[in-house]
Coordinates of C-alpha atoms in Angstrom, one line a residue:
M1 CA 7.2 75.5 29.7
M2 CA 6.6 74.9 26.0
A3 CA 8.9 77.6 24.9
H4 CA 12.0 76.4 26.6
E5 CA 11.7 72.6 27.3
Q6 CA 12.0 70.1 24.4
H7 CA 12.3 66.4 24.7
P8 CA 13.4 65.0 21.3
V9 CA 13.2 61.3 20.6
L10 CA 17.0 61.1 20.0
T11 CA 18.9 59.3 22.7
S12 CA 22.2 60.3 24.1
E13 CA 24.0 57.6 22.2
T14 CA 22.8 58.9 18.8
P15 CA 25.5 60.8 17.1
A16 CA 24.6 64.4 16.5
R17 CA 24.3 65.5 12.9
P18 CA 26.5 68.3 11.7
V19 CA 24.8 71.7 11.8
R20 CA 24.4 73.3 8.5
Q21 CA 25.6 76.9 8.5
L22 CA 23.5 79.5 6.7
P23 CA 25.4 81.6 4.1
A24 CA 26.7 84.8 5.6
G25 CA 25.3 86.9 2.8
R26 CA 21.6 87.0 1.9
Y27 CA 20.6 84.8 4.9
A28 CA 22.2 87.0 7.5
R29 CA 19.0 88.9 8.2
L30 CA 17.1 85.6 8.5
R31 CA 19.7 84.3 11.0
R32 CA 19.4 87.4 13.1
H33 CA 15.6 87.3 13.3
R34 CA 14.9 83.5 13.3
R35 CA 14.0 83.6 16.9
W36 CA 10.8 85.4 16.3
L37 CA 9.9 83.8 12.9
V38 CA 8.5 80.7 14.5
P39 CA 6.3 82.5 17.1
L40 CA 5.1 84.8 14.3
L41 CA 4.1 81.8 12.2
V42 CA 2.3 80.2 15.2
V43 CA 0.4 83.5 15.8
L44 CA -0.5 83.7 12.1
L45 CA -1.8 80.2 11.9
L46 CA -3.9 80.5 15.0
A47 CA -5.1 83.9 13.9
Q48 CA -6.5 82.6 10.7
M49 CA -8.0 79.6 12.5
A50 CA -9.7 82.0 15.0
A51 CA -11.0 84.2 12.2
A52 CA -12.5 81.1 10.5
M53 CA -14.1 79.8 13.7
V54 CA -15.5 83.2 14.8
T55 CA -16.9 83.9 11.3
T56 CA -18.6 80.4 11.3
A57 CA -19.9 80.9 14.8
V58 CA -21.4 84.3 13.9
Q59 CA -23.2 83.0 10.8
Q60 CA -24.5 79.6 12.0
T61 CA -27.8 79.1 13.9
P62 CA -27.9 76.5 16.8
T63 CA -27.2 73.0 15.8
I64 CA -29.2 70.1 17.3
D65 CA -27.1 69.5 20.4
E66 CA -26.2 73.1 21.3
P67 CA -29.4 74.3 22.9
V68 CA -29.3 71.4 25.3
Y69 CA -25.7 72.2 26.4
V70 CA -26.4 75.9 26.7
A71 CA -29.5 75.4 28.8
T72 CA -27.7 72.9 31.0
A73 CA -24.8 75.4 31.4
T74 CA -27.3 78.1 32.3
D75 CA -29.0 75.8 34.9
Y76 CA -25.5 75.1 36.4
L77 CA -24.9 78.8 36.8
R78 CA -28.3 79.8 38.2
E79 CA -29.6 76.8 40.1
H80 CA -26.3 74.8 40.9
R81 CA -28.0 71.5 40.3
L82 CA -27.4 68.3 38.3
R83 CA -30.7 68.1 36.5
Y84 CA -30.3 68.1 32.7
N85 CA -28.1 66.1 30.3
P86 CA -26.7 63.6 32.7
E87 CA -25.4 61.5 29.8
H88 CA -22.5 63.9 29.5
P89 CA -20.4 65.0 32.5
P90 CA -20.4 68.7 33.4
L91 CA -16.9 70.0 32.5
G92 CA -17.5 70.8 28.9
K93 CA -20.8 72.6 29.8
L94 CA -19.0 74.5 32.6
L95 CA -16.7 75.7 29.9
I96 CA -19.7 76.8 27.9
A97 CA -21.1 78.4 31.0
A98 CA -18.1 80.8 31.1
G99 CA -19.5 82.4 27.9
V100 CA -23.2 82.1 29.0
A101 CA -22.3 84.1 32.2
V102 CA -21.2 87.0 30.0
A103 CA -24.3 86.8 27.9
D104 CA -26.4 86.8 31.1
P105 CA -29.6 85.4 29.6
H106 CA -33.1 85.4 31.1
Y107 CA -33.8 81.9 32.5
D108 CA -37.0 80.4 33.9
P109 CA -36.0 77.5 36.2
S110 CA -39.6 76.5 36.7
Y111 CA -40.1 75.6 33.1
T112 CA -40.7 71.9 32.7
G113 CA -40.0 69.7 29.8
S114 CA -37.3 67.6 28.2
Q115 CA -33.7 69.0 27.9
G116 CA -34.3 69.8 24.2
Q117 CA -37.5 71.7 25.0
V118 CA -35.7 73.6 27.8
G119 CA -33.0 74.6 25.4
R120 CA -35.4 75.9 22.8
H121 CA -37.4 77.8 25.5
L122 CA -34.2 79.5 26.7
L123 CA -33.2 80.6 23.2
Y124 CA -36.5 81.5 21.6
A125 CA -39.2 81.9 24.3
S126 CA -37.4 83.7 27.2
G127 CA -36.8 87.1 25.6
N128 CA -33.1 86.3 24.8
D129 CA -31.3 87.1 21.5
P130 CA -30.2 83.6 20.3
W131 CA -27.5 85.0 18.0
R132 CA -25.8 86.8 20.9
L133 CA -26.3 84.0 23.4
M134 CA -25.0 81.3 21.0
L135 CA -21.9 83.4 20.1
W136 CA -20.9 83.9 23.7
A137 CA -21.5 80.2 24.4
R138 CA -19.3 79.2 21.5
L139 CA -16.4 81.6 22.3
P140 CA -14.9 79.5 25.2
V141 CA -14.8 76.4 23.0
I142 CA -13.1 78.5 20.3
A143 CA -10.5 79.6 22.8
L144 CA -9.9 76.0 23.9
T145 CA -9.5 74.9 20.3
L146 CA -6.8 77.5 19.8
L147 CA -5.0 76.3 23.0
C148 CA -5.2 72.8 21.7
G149 CA -3.3 74.0 18.7
L150 CA -0.5 75.1 21.0
V151 CA -0.4 71.5 22.4
V152 CA -0.3 70.1 18.9
F153 CA 2.7 72.4 18.1
A154 CA 4.5 71.6 21.3
F155 CA 4.0 67.8 21.0
A156 CA 5.3 67.7 17.4
R157 CA 8.2 70.0 18.3
D158 CA 9.2 67.7 21.2
L159 CA 9.2 64.7 18.9
A160 CA 10.8 66.1 15.7
G161 CA 11.8 69.7 16.1
T162 CA 10.5 73.2 15.4
A163 CA 9.8 72.6 11.7
A164 CA 7.6 69.6 12.5
G165 CA 5.8 71.6 15.2
S166 CA 5.0 74.3 12.6
A167 CA 3.8 71.7 10.1
A168 CA 1.6 69.9 12.7
L169 CA 0.0 73.2 13.7
A170 CA -0.7 74.1 10.1
L171 CA -2.4 70.8 9.5
Y172 CA -4.5 71.2 12.7
A173 CA -5.3 74.9 12.0
F174 CA -6.6 74.1 8.5
S175 CA -8.5 70.9 9.4
P176 CA -12.1 71.5 8.3
D177 CA -13.6 69.1 10.9
V178 CA -11.6 70.7 13.7
I179 CA -12.7 74.2 12.6
A180 CA -16.3 73.1 12.2
H181 CA -16.7 71.5 15.7
G182 CA -14.3 74.0 17.4
S183 CA -16.7 76.8 16.5
L184 CA -19.7 75.1 18.2
A185 CA -20.8 75.0 21.8
T186 CA -20.4 71.2 21.9
L187 CA -18.2 68.7 23.7
D188 CA -16.4 66.8 21.0
L189 CA -13.4 69.1 20.5
P190 CA -12.9 69.7 24.3
A191 CA -12.8 66.0 24.9
A192 CA -10.4 65.4 22.0
A193 CA -8.2 68.3 23.2
S194 CA -8.0 66.9 26.7
V195 CA -7.1 63.4 25.5
L196 CA -4.3 64.8 23.3
T197 CA -3.0 66.9 26.2
S198 CA -2.9 63.9 28.6
V199 CA -0.9 61.9 26.0
W200 CA 1.6 64.8 25.5
L201 CA 2.1 65.2 29.2
A202 CA 2.6 61.5 29.6
W203 CA 5.3 61.8 26.9
R204 CA 7.0 64.6 28.8
A205 CA 6.9 62.5 32.0
R206 CA 9.7 60.4 30.5
R207 CA 12.0 63.1 31.7
R208 CA 10.3 64.7 34.7
P209 CA 7.7 62.2 36.0
V210 CA 7.2 64.0 39.3
L211 CA 5.9 67.1 37.5
Y212 CA 4.1 65.6 34.5
L213 CA 2.4 62.5 35.8
P214 CA 0.0 64.4 38.1
L215 CA -0.7 66.8 35.2
T216 CA -1.3 63.8 32.9
G217 CA -3.9 62.6 35.4
A218 CA -5.6 66.0 35.5
A219 CA -5.8 66.2 31.7
L220 CA -7.2 62.6 31.6
G221 CA -9.7 63.5 34.2
A222 CA -10.8 66.5 32.2
A223 CA -11.4 64.3 29.2
V224 CA -13.6 61.8 31.0
A225 CA -15.3 64.7 32.9
T226 CA -16.3 66.1 29.5
K227 CA -17.5 63.0 27.5
M228 CA -17.9 59.4 28.6
S229 CA -16.7 58.3 25.2
A230 CA -13.2 59.2 26.5
L231 CA -13.3 56.4 29.1
P232 CA -11.5 53.9 26.9
A233 CA -8.5 56.2 27.0
V234 CA -8.1 55.7 30.8
P235 CA -6.3 52.4 30.7
V236 CA -4.3 53.5 27.6
V237 CA -3.0 56.7 29.3
M238 CA -2.3 54.8 32.5
G239 CA -0.2 52.3 30.5
L240 CA 1.6 55.2 28.8
A241 CA 2.2 56.8 32.2
A242 CA 3.7 53.5 33.4
V243 CA 6.0 53.4 30.4
S244 CA 7.1 56.9 31.0
A245 CA 7.8 56.3 34.6
W246 CA 9.8 53.1 33.7
T247 CA 11.8 55.1 31.1
A248 CA 12.5 57.9 33.5
H249 CA 14.5 55.4 35.7
R250 CA 16.2 53.4 32.9
L251 CA 19.7 55.1 33.2
P252 CA 22.2 52.8 34.9
P253 CA 23.5 53.6 38.3
P254 CA 26.8 55.6 38.6
F255 CA 28.9 52.7 39.6
L256 CA 28.3 51.1 36.2
S257 CA 30.6 52.7 33.7
R258 CA 30.2 52.0 30.0
P259 CA 33.1 49.5 29.6
F260 CA 31.5 47.2 32.2
R261 CA 28.1 47.0 30.7
P262 CA 28.8 44.4 28.0
F263 CA 30.2 42.0 30.5
L264 CA 27.3 42.0 33.0
S265 CA 25.6 39.0 31.3
R266 CA 28.7 36.9 31.1
P267 CA 29.6 34.1 33.6
L268 CA 31.9 35.1 36.4
P269 CA 35.6 34.6 35.6
S270 CA 37.7 32.1 37.6
S271 CA 41.5 31.7 37.7
P272 CA 43.1 28.7 36.0
S273 CA 44.9 26.1 38.2
P274 CA 48.6 25.4 37.7
S275 CA 47.8 22.2 35.8
G276 CA 45.7 24.1 33.3
A277 CA 42.3 22.9 34.6
S278 CA 39.8 25.3 35.9
S279 CA 39.7 25.8 39.6
S280 CA 36.7 26.7 41.7
S281 CA 38.9 28.8 44.0
P282 CA 39.5 32.2 42.4
S283 CA 42.7 34.1 42.8
P284 CA 42.7 37.3 44.9
S285 CA 42.4 39.5 41.8
G286 CA 39.7 37.2 40.4
A287 CA 37.9 37.4 43.7
S288 CA 37.9 41.2 43.6
L289 CA 36.6 41.2 40.0
S290 CA 33.9 38.6 40.9
G291 CA 32.8 40.8 43.8
A292 CA 32.5 43.8 41.5
F293 CA 30.4 41.8 39.0
L294 CA 28.1 40.5 41.8
S295 CA 27.7 44.0 43.2
A296 CA 26.9 45.3 39.7
R297 CA 24.3 42.6 39.1
A298 CA 22.7 43.2 42.4
G299 CA 22.5 46.9 41.6
L300 CA 20.8 46.2 38.3
R301 CA 18.2 44.0 40.0
R302 CA 17.5 46.8 42.5
L303 CA 17.2 49.3 39.7
A304 CA 14.8 47.0 37.8
G305 CA 12.7 46.7 41.0
R306 CA 12.6 50.5 41.4
R307 CA 11.6 50.9 37.8
A308 CA 8.7 48.4 38.2
V309 CA 7.5 50.1 41.4
G310 CA 7.9 53.5 39.7
A311 CA 5.9 52.4 36.7
L312 CA 3.1 51.1 38.9
V313 CA 3.1 54.2 41.0
G314 CA 2.9 56.4 37.9
A315 CA -0.1 54.6 36.6
V316 CA -1.8 54.8 40.0
V317 CA -1.1 58.5 40.3
V318 CA -2.7 59.2 36.9
A319 CA -5.8 57.2 37.8
V320 CA -6.2 58.8 41.2
V321 CA -5.8 62.3 40.0
A322 CA -8.2 61.6 37.1
V323 CA -10.9 60.4 39.6
V324 CA -10.3 63.4 41.8
V325 CA -10.8 65.7 38.9
V326 CA -14.1 64.1 38.0
W327 CA -15.3 64.5 41.6
A328 CA -14.1 68.1 41.7
V329 CA -16.1 68.9 38.5
Y330 CA -19.4 67.6 39.9
L331 CA -18.7 69.3 43.3
A332 CA -18.2 72.6 41.4
V333 CA -21.7 72.3 40.0
D334 CA -23.4 71.3 43.3
P335 CA -21.3 70.9 46.5
R336 CA -24.1 68.7 47.9
L337 CA -24.1 66.5 44.8
R338 CA -27.9 66.5 44.5
F339 CA -29.1 64.6 41.4
L340 CA -32.6 65.4 40.3
P341 CA -32.9 64.2 36.7
A342 CA -35.6 65.9 34.6
E343 CA -36.1 62.7 32.6
P344 CA -36.1 59.0 33.6
V345 CA -32.8 57.2 33.9
P346 CA -33.0 53.7 32.4
A347 CA -32.1 50.7 34.4
V348 CA -29.0 48.7 33.2
H349 CA -28.7 45.1 34.2
G350 CA -26.1 42.3 33.8
L351 CA -22.4 42.8 33.6
R352 CA -22.7 46.4 32.4
G353 CA -24.8 47.4 35.3
R354 CA -22.5 45.8 37.8
L355 CA -19.4 47.5 36.3
V356 CA -21.1 50.9 36.4
E357 CA -21.9 50.5 40.1
L358 CA -18.2 49.6 40.8
L359 CA -16.8 52.9 39.3
P360 CA -15.5 55.3 41.9
V361 CA -17.4 58.3 40.5
P362 CA -20.4 60.4 41.6
R363 CA -23.9 58.9 41.4
A364 CA -24.8 61.4 38.6
Y365 CA -21.9 60.1 36.5
R366 CA -23.1 56.5 36.9
A367 CA -26.6 57.6 36.0
G368 CA -25.3 59.2 32.9
M369 CA -23.6 56.0 31.9
R370 CA -26.9 54.2 32.2
V371 CA -28.5 56.8 30.0
Q372 CA -25.7 56.2 27.4
F373 CA -26.2 52.4 27.5
G374 CA -30.0 53.0 27.0
L375 CA -29.3 55.2 24.0
E376 CA -27.0 52.5 22.6
D377 CA -29.8 50.0 22.7
L378 CA -32.1 52.1 20.5
P379 CA -32.5 51.3 16.8
W380 CA -30.9 54.3 15.1
Q381 CA -30.9 55.0 11.4
G382 CA -27.7 55.5 9.5
Y383 CA -26.7 56.7 6.0
L384 CA -23.5 55.9 4.2
F385 CA -22.7 56.3 0.5
G386 CA -26.4 56.5 -0.5
H387 CA -27.5 53.6 1.6
L388 CA -30.1 54.1 4.4
Y389 CA -30.0 51.4 7.1
T390 CA -31.1 50.7 10.6
G391 CA -28.5 49.8 13.2
S392 CA -24.8 50.5 12.8
L393 CA -22.0 49.5 10.5
W394 CA -18.6 48.7 12.0
Y395 CA -16.8 50.4 9.2
Y396 CA -18.9 53.6 9.2
L397 CA -16.4 55.8 11.0
P398 CA -13.3 54.8 9.0
A399 CA -15.3 55.3 5.8
A400 CA -16.7 58.7 7.0
L401 CA -13.2 59.8 8.0
L402 CA -11.9 59.0 4.5
V403 CA -14.5 61.4 3.2
K404 CA -14.2 64.2 5.7
T405 CA -10.4 64.3 6.2
P406 CA -8.3 66.4 3.7
L407 CA -6.3 64.2 1.4
G408 CA -3.0 65.9 2.3
L409 CA -3.6 65.1 6.0
L410 CA -4.5 61.5 5.2
A411 CA -1.3 61.1 3.1
L412 CA 1.0 62.8 5.7
G413 CA -0.7 60.9 8.6
A414 CA -0.2 57.5 6.9
V415 CA 3.5 58.2 6.0
G416 CA 4.1 59.7 9.4
A417 CA 2.7 56.6 11.1
V418 CA 5.0 54.4 9.0
A419 CA 8.0 56.6 9.9
V420 CA 7.2 56.4 13.6
V421 CA 7.2 52.6 13.5
A422 CA 10.0 52.1 11.0
R423 CA 12.6 54.6 12.3
R424 CA 14.5 53.6 15.4
R425 CA 14.8 57.2 16.5
L426 CA 11.0 57.7 16.5
R427 CA 9.9 54.3 17.7
P428 CA 9.7 55.2 21.4
A429 CA 6.9 57.7 20.4
A430 CA 4.9 55.1 18.5
P431 CA 2.6 54.0 21.4
Y432 CA 1.9 57.6 22.4
L433 CA 0.9 58.6 18.9
L434 CA -0.8 55.5 17.6
L435 CA -2.3 53.6 20.5
P436 CA -4.7 56.3 21.9
P437 CA -6.5 57.1 18.7
A438 CA -6.6 53.4 17.6
V439 CA -8.2 52.3 20.9
L440 CA -10.7 55.2 20.9
L441 CA -11.6 54.6 17.3
A442 CA -12.1 50.9 17.9
A443 CA -14.4 51.7 20.8
A444 CA -16.3 54.3 18.8
M445 CA -16.8 51.8 16.0
T446 CA -18.8 49.5 18.3
G447 CA -21.4 52.2 19.0
S448 CA -24.9 52.1 17.5
R449 CA -25.1 55.8 16.5
D450 CA -23.6 56.4 13.0
F451 CA -24.1 60.2 13.2
G452 CA -20.8 61.6 12.1
T453 CA -17.0 61.9 12.4
R454 CA -17.5 64.1 15.5
Y455 CA -17.4 60.8 17.5
A456 CA -13.8 60.4 16.2
L457 CA -12.6 64.0 16.2
F458 CA -9.5 62.9 18.0
V459 CA -8.3 61.2 14.7
P460 CA -7.4 64.3 12.7
V461 CA -6.0 65.9 15.9
F462 CA -3.6 63.0 16.5
C463 CA -3.0 62.7 12.8
A464 CA -1.6 66.2 12.6
V465 CA 1.0 65.4 15.2
T466 CA 1.9 62.1 13.6
A467 CA 2.1 63.6 10.1
A468 CA 4.9 66.0 11.3
C469 CA 7.2 63.1 12.1
L470 CA 7.9 62.8 8.4
L471 CA 10.3 65.7 8.9
T472 CA 12.5 63.8 11.3
P473 CA 15.0 62.8 8.6
R474 CA 16.5 66.2 7.7
R475 CA 16.2 65.6 4.0
R476 CA 15.1 68.1 1.4
W477 CA 12.6 65.8 -0.2
A478 CA 10.8 65.3 3.1
G479 CA 10.5 69.0 3.6
L480 CA 9.3 69.7 0.1
L481 CA 6.8 66.8 0.3
T482 CA 5.4 68.0 3.7
G483 CA 5.2 71.6 2.5
A484 CA 3.3 70.7 -0.6
L485 CA 0.8 68.5 1.2
V486 CA 0.3 71.1 4.0
L487 CA -0.4 73.7 1.2
W488 CA -2.9 71.3 -0.3
V489 CA -4.7 71.0 3.0
A490 CA -4.7 74.8 3.4
V491 CA -6.2 75.3 -0.1
S492 CA -8.8 72.7 0.4
S493 CA -9.8 74.2 3.7
V494 CA -10.0 77.8 2.4
R495 CA -12.1 76.7 -0.5
T496 CA -14.8 75.3 1.8
F497 CA -15.0 78.5 3.9
P498 CA -17.3 79.2 5.7
Y499 CA -19.2 75.9 5.2
Y500 CA -16.9 73.7 7.2
L501 CA -19.4 71.2 8.6
P502 CA -20.4 69.7 5.2
Y503 CA -16.8 69.4 4.0
A504 CA -15.6 66.5 1.9
N505 CA -12.3 66.1 0.2
E506 CA -11.6 66.2 -3.5
A507 CA -11.6 62.5 -4.0
F508 CA -15.3 62.4 -3.1
G509 CA -16.4 65.5 -5.0
G510 CA -15.9 68.2 -2.4
P511 CA -18.5 69.8 -0.1
A512 CA -21.2 70.1 -2.7
H513 CA -21.5 66.3 -2.9
T514 CA -21.2 65.4 0.8
H515 CA -25.0 65.1 1.3
R516 CA -25.0 62.2 -1.2
L517 CA -22.6 60.2 0.9
L518 CA -23.2 61.1 4.5
H519 CA -25.9 62.7 6.7
D520 CA -26.5 64.2 10.2
S521 CA -23.6 66.2 11.7
N522 CA -21.4 65.3 8.7
V523 CA -23.5 67.6 6.6
D524 CA -26.7 69.0 8.1
W525 CA -27.0 69.6 11.8
G526 CA -29.5 72.4 11.6
Q527 CA -26.8 75.1 11.2
D528 CA -28.2 77.0 8.2
L529 CA -31.6 78.1 9.3
G530 CA -30.5 81.7 9.4
R531 CA -28.9 81.5 6.0
L532 CA -32.2 80.0 4.7
A533 CA -34.2 82.9 6.1
D534 CA -31.8 85.4 4.3
R535 CA -32.1 83.5 1.0
L536 CA -35.9 83.4 1.1
R537 CA -36.1 87.2 1.8
E538 CA -33.6 88.0 -0.9
R539 CA -34.7 85.7 -3.8
Y540 CA -38.2 84.3 -3.0
P541 CA -40.1 87.1 -1.2
G542 CA -43.8 86.4 -0.9
E543 CA -43.6 82.8 -2.3
R544 CA -45.4 79.9 -0.7
V545 CA -42.8 77.9 1.2
W546 CA -43.0 74.2 2.2
L547 CA -40.4 73.2 4.8
V548 CA -39.0 70.0 6.1
Y549 CA -36.3 71.1 8.6
K550 CA -34.0 69.0 10.7
G551 CA -32.7 70.9 13.7
S552 CA -33.3 72.6 17.0
G553 CA -34.0 76.1 15.6
V554 CA -37.5 77.7 15.4
P555 CA -38.1 78.8 11.8
S556 CA -40.7 81.4 12.7
Y557 CA -38.2 83.3 14.9
Y558 CA -36.1 83.9 11.8
G559 CA -39.1 85.1 9.8
I560 CA -39.7 81.9 7.9
R561 CA -43.4 81.2 7.3
A562 CA -43.7 77.7 6.0
A563 CA -45.9 74.6 6.2
D564 CA -45.1 70.9 6.4
P565 CA -45.7 69.3 3.0
R566 CA -46.1 65.9 4.6
R567 CA -49.4 66.9 6.3
V568 CA -51.3 67.8 3.1
P569 CA -52.1 65.9 -0.1
P570 CA -49.2 66.0 -2.6
D571 CA -51.4 67.8 -5.2
R572 CA -51.7 70.8 -2.9
V573 CA -47.9 71.3 -2.5
H574 CA -47.0 74.1 -5.0
G575 CA -44.3 76.7 -4.7
L576 CA -40.9 76.3 -3.1
L577 CA -40.1 73.0 -1.4
V578 CA -37.2 73.3 1.2
V579 CA -35.8 70.1 2.7
S580 CA -32.8 69.6 5.0
D581 CA -30.3 67.3 3.3
S582 CA -30.5 64.8 6.2
S583 CA -34.2 64.5 5.5
V584 CA -33.5 64.1 1.8
A585 CA -31.2 61.2 2.6
K586 CA -33.8 59.5 4.7
A587 CA -36.8 60.4 2.5
R588 CA -39.3 57.7 2.1
G589 CA -43.0 57.6 1.1
R590 CA -44.7 60.9 0.6
L591 CA -41.6 63.1 1.0
A592 CA -39.6 60.9 -1.5
E593 CA -42.5 61.3 -4.0
L594 CA -42.6 65.1 -3.5
I595 CA -38.8 65.4 -4.1
A596 CA -38.9 63.1 -7.1
T597 CA -41.6 65.2 -8.8
S598 CA -39.9 68.5 -8.0
R599 CA -37.2 70.4 -9.8
P600 CA -33.9 71.3 -7.9
V601 CA -33.3 75.1 -8.0
G602 CA -30.5 75.5 -5.4
S603 CA -29.1 74.9 -2.0
V604 CA -28.3 76.9 1.2
G605 CA -25.1 76.3 3.0
R606 CA -24.6 73.0 1.3
S607 CA -27.0 71.5 3.9
I608 CA -30.5 72.5 2.7
S609 CA -31.9 71.8 -0.8
L610 CA -34.4 73.9 -2.6
Y611 CA -36.9 72.5 -5.1
R612 CA -39.6 74.1 -7.3
R613 CA -43.0 72.5 -7.6

C-alpha cells in the first residue's frame, strides 16, 4: 500500500512542473538504480535506529514504570484477569506481553501487594533474570517504533514527495526522545504511533474513504486502548475523518462541464421583449437554457447533501470502530470482563464522574479513568530550570520540549508549519498536521504531573512529518537547508549515544547539563543502576558507599552494598556519596546539607552524581 499509492496535496488544476532530466553521462548509473536507492536509505535509517534502541535496551536497568507494565502483562498472560494498572488500558501491555511470552518468566499469582511491589517481586524475587526479561519486554516496543518510522515516511511522502519522506524519516530516526522511549517497555511511544497512524489514514481517506475510514477508527481505537491521554484526539480525528469524507465527494457531477461552472451562481437569463424591455416569458431557447441551469443547481444541492451525509457517516464510522477496538482489547485479556482491582479505585463525583459513566467503554476502562482523576488531584512536585515547586506549571511541557528537542528539528518543524499554512498547495494538510498535536499538547498542559516530555512524545513525531513539507517547493535552497539541519540533528543524536534519556540540545548545554534544568523521566528514571554497579566495581572497590537512588531497581541485586545517608547523623557519612539526579534536584534539609559539604567526583550515565566525603 505504501509502496505504490501516493496522494500528493497538488490538485488536478495545478499545472505540472517540468521534469528535470538528469545528464546522460555521469548520472546514468544513478538513473538506472534510483528505484532501490530510496528503499536502501529507509533500511539504513531504520537499521541505525534499531541498533541505537537495542543497545540502549540492553544496557539500561528497569525504569520506574516498566516493572508495573511487565508484571501486568505477565498477569494478562497467565491469569487472564484485569487486576493491575487499570489507569492504563491493556493494549500497550499486551504488546509488551508478546515479548514476555518468549521470556517465559516464573510468576507467583498469589503474591499480594501494590502493582509496583508485584513488578519488583517478578523481576528480583521470583528467580528470573531481570536483564533477559526486560530485553524481551522491550523488543516489541522497539519493533513498533520502527514501524511508526515507516508511517512517518509514508505520510511525508504522500504530502510532499519521496525526498520529503526520506527527510522526515531521518528526523524521526535520529530523534533522541523517540529513541529513548522507543527502547523502553512503556506506553508513550505506542500511543503516539497510534495517533499518528490514525491521522495519516484519515488523510488517505480523502481519496478512498471506504477503505481508510474504518482503518482510521481502528488506529484511533488502538491509541485510546493504550493510554487514556489519547482521548482528546478522538473528536479531532473524527473531525478530520468528516473533512476527508466531505473532500472525497467534492468533484462535480458529470453533467457539469467546466465551461458551465462559472455561470451557476448567476441569475437565470430571460429573453428581451421586442420593445427592448425585459419579459418574464423566456424564448424557447432561453427556456431550454433556464432548464439546464435549474437542473445543474438542483444537482449541486443534492451533491452538497450527499457530502454532508458522507462527512457525518465518516465521523460516526471512525467513532464506532474505535469503541469496538477498545472493547475487543479488554475482551482479549478476559472474555468475561472480570475487574478485580488490587488497589482501591477512588470515587469521582460531579461532572467528571457523570461523564465517565456515560462513556460506552468497559467498566475497567471507566475505573481506570477514575484512578487517573484521582492521581491528577494529588499535589505532585515539579522541577524546571532549577526551580522546585508543588503543583504544575502550564508552560512546563513547552519549555521542556524546547530543551529536549534537537535544534534542527525545532527549526525545520517551525518552518514546515509556516509552509503548510502559507502555501496553497499544502494548506489542505494543515489541519491534519497541526491540529492533533496542538490539541493533545493543550490537554497535556492542563495535567498536574510535570514529569517529562514523554507526556508530549507525539510532538517530535508529528514535527518530523511537518518539517519535511519545507521540501515542497522544488528549490535548491530548500533542499540544502533541509539537508544541513537533518545532518545537525543526526550529529546531535549520535553525540548523546547511548544516553538518550537525559538528552538536551546544544542551546541548553547538552546532555551533561540536563539535570540542572529538568528532572524525572527527562533525565533520571532509574535507568542507570546497572551502570552504577559497574562503576563501583571498576573504580571504587571496597569503598563505603552511601546511596540515594530514585527508581524501581533493587541495588543489592546488582551487587551494590550501600546505606541511606539520610538515616544517620551527617558526621557519620564518609566515603562515596551517590545520589540520583532527580533526588539532587529535590534535595532539601539533611540531603541538601550533605551534598553541599561534599566534593563532586563524577557521574554515571548523566543521571547519577558521585560525591566524595
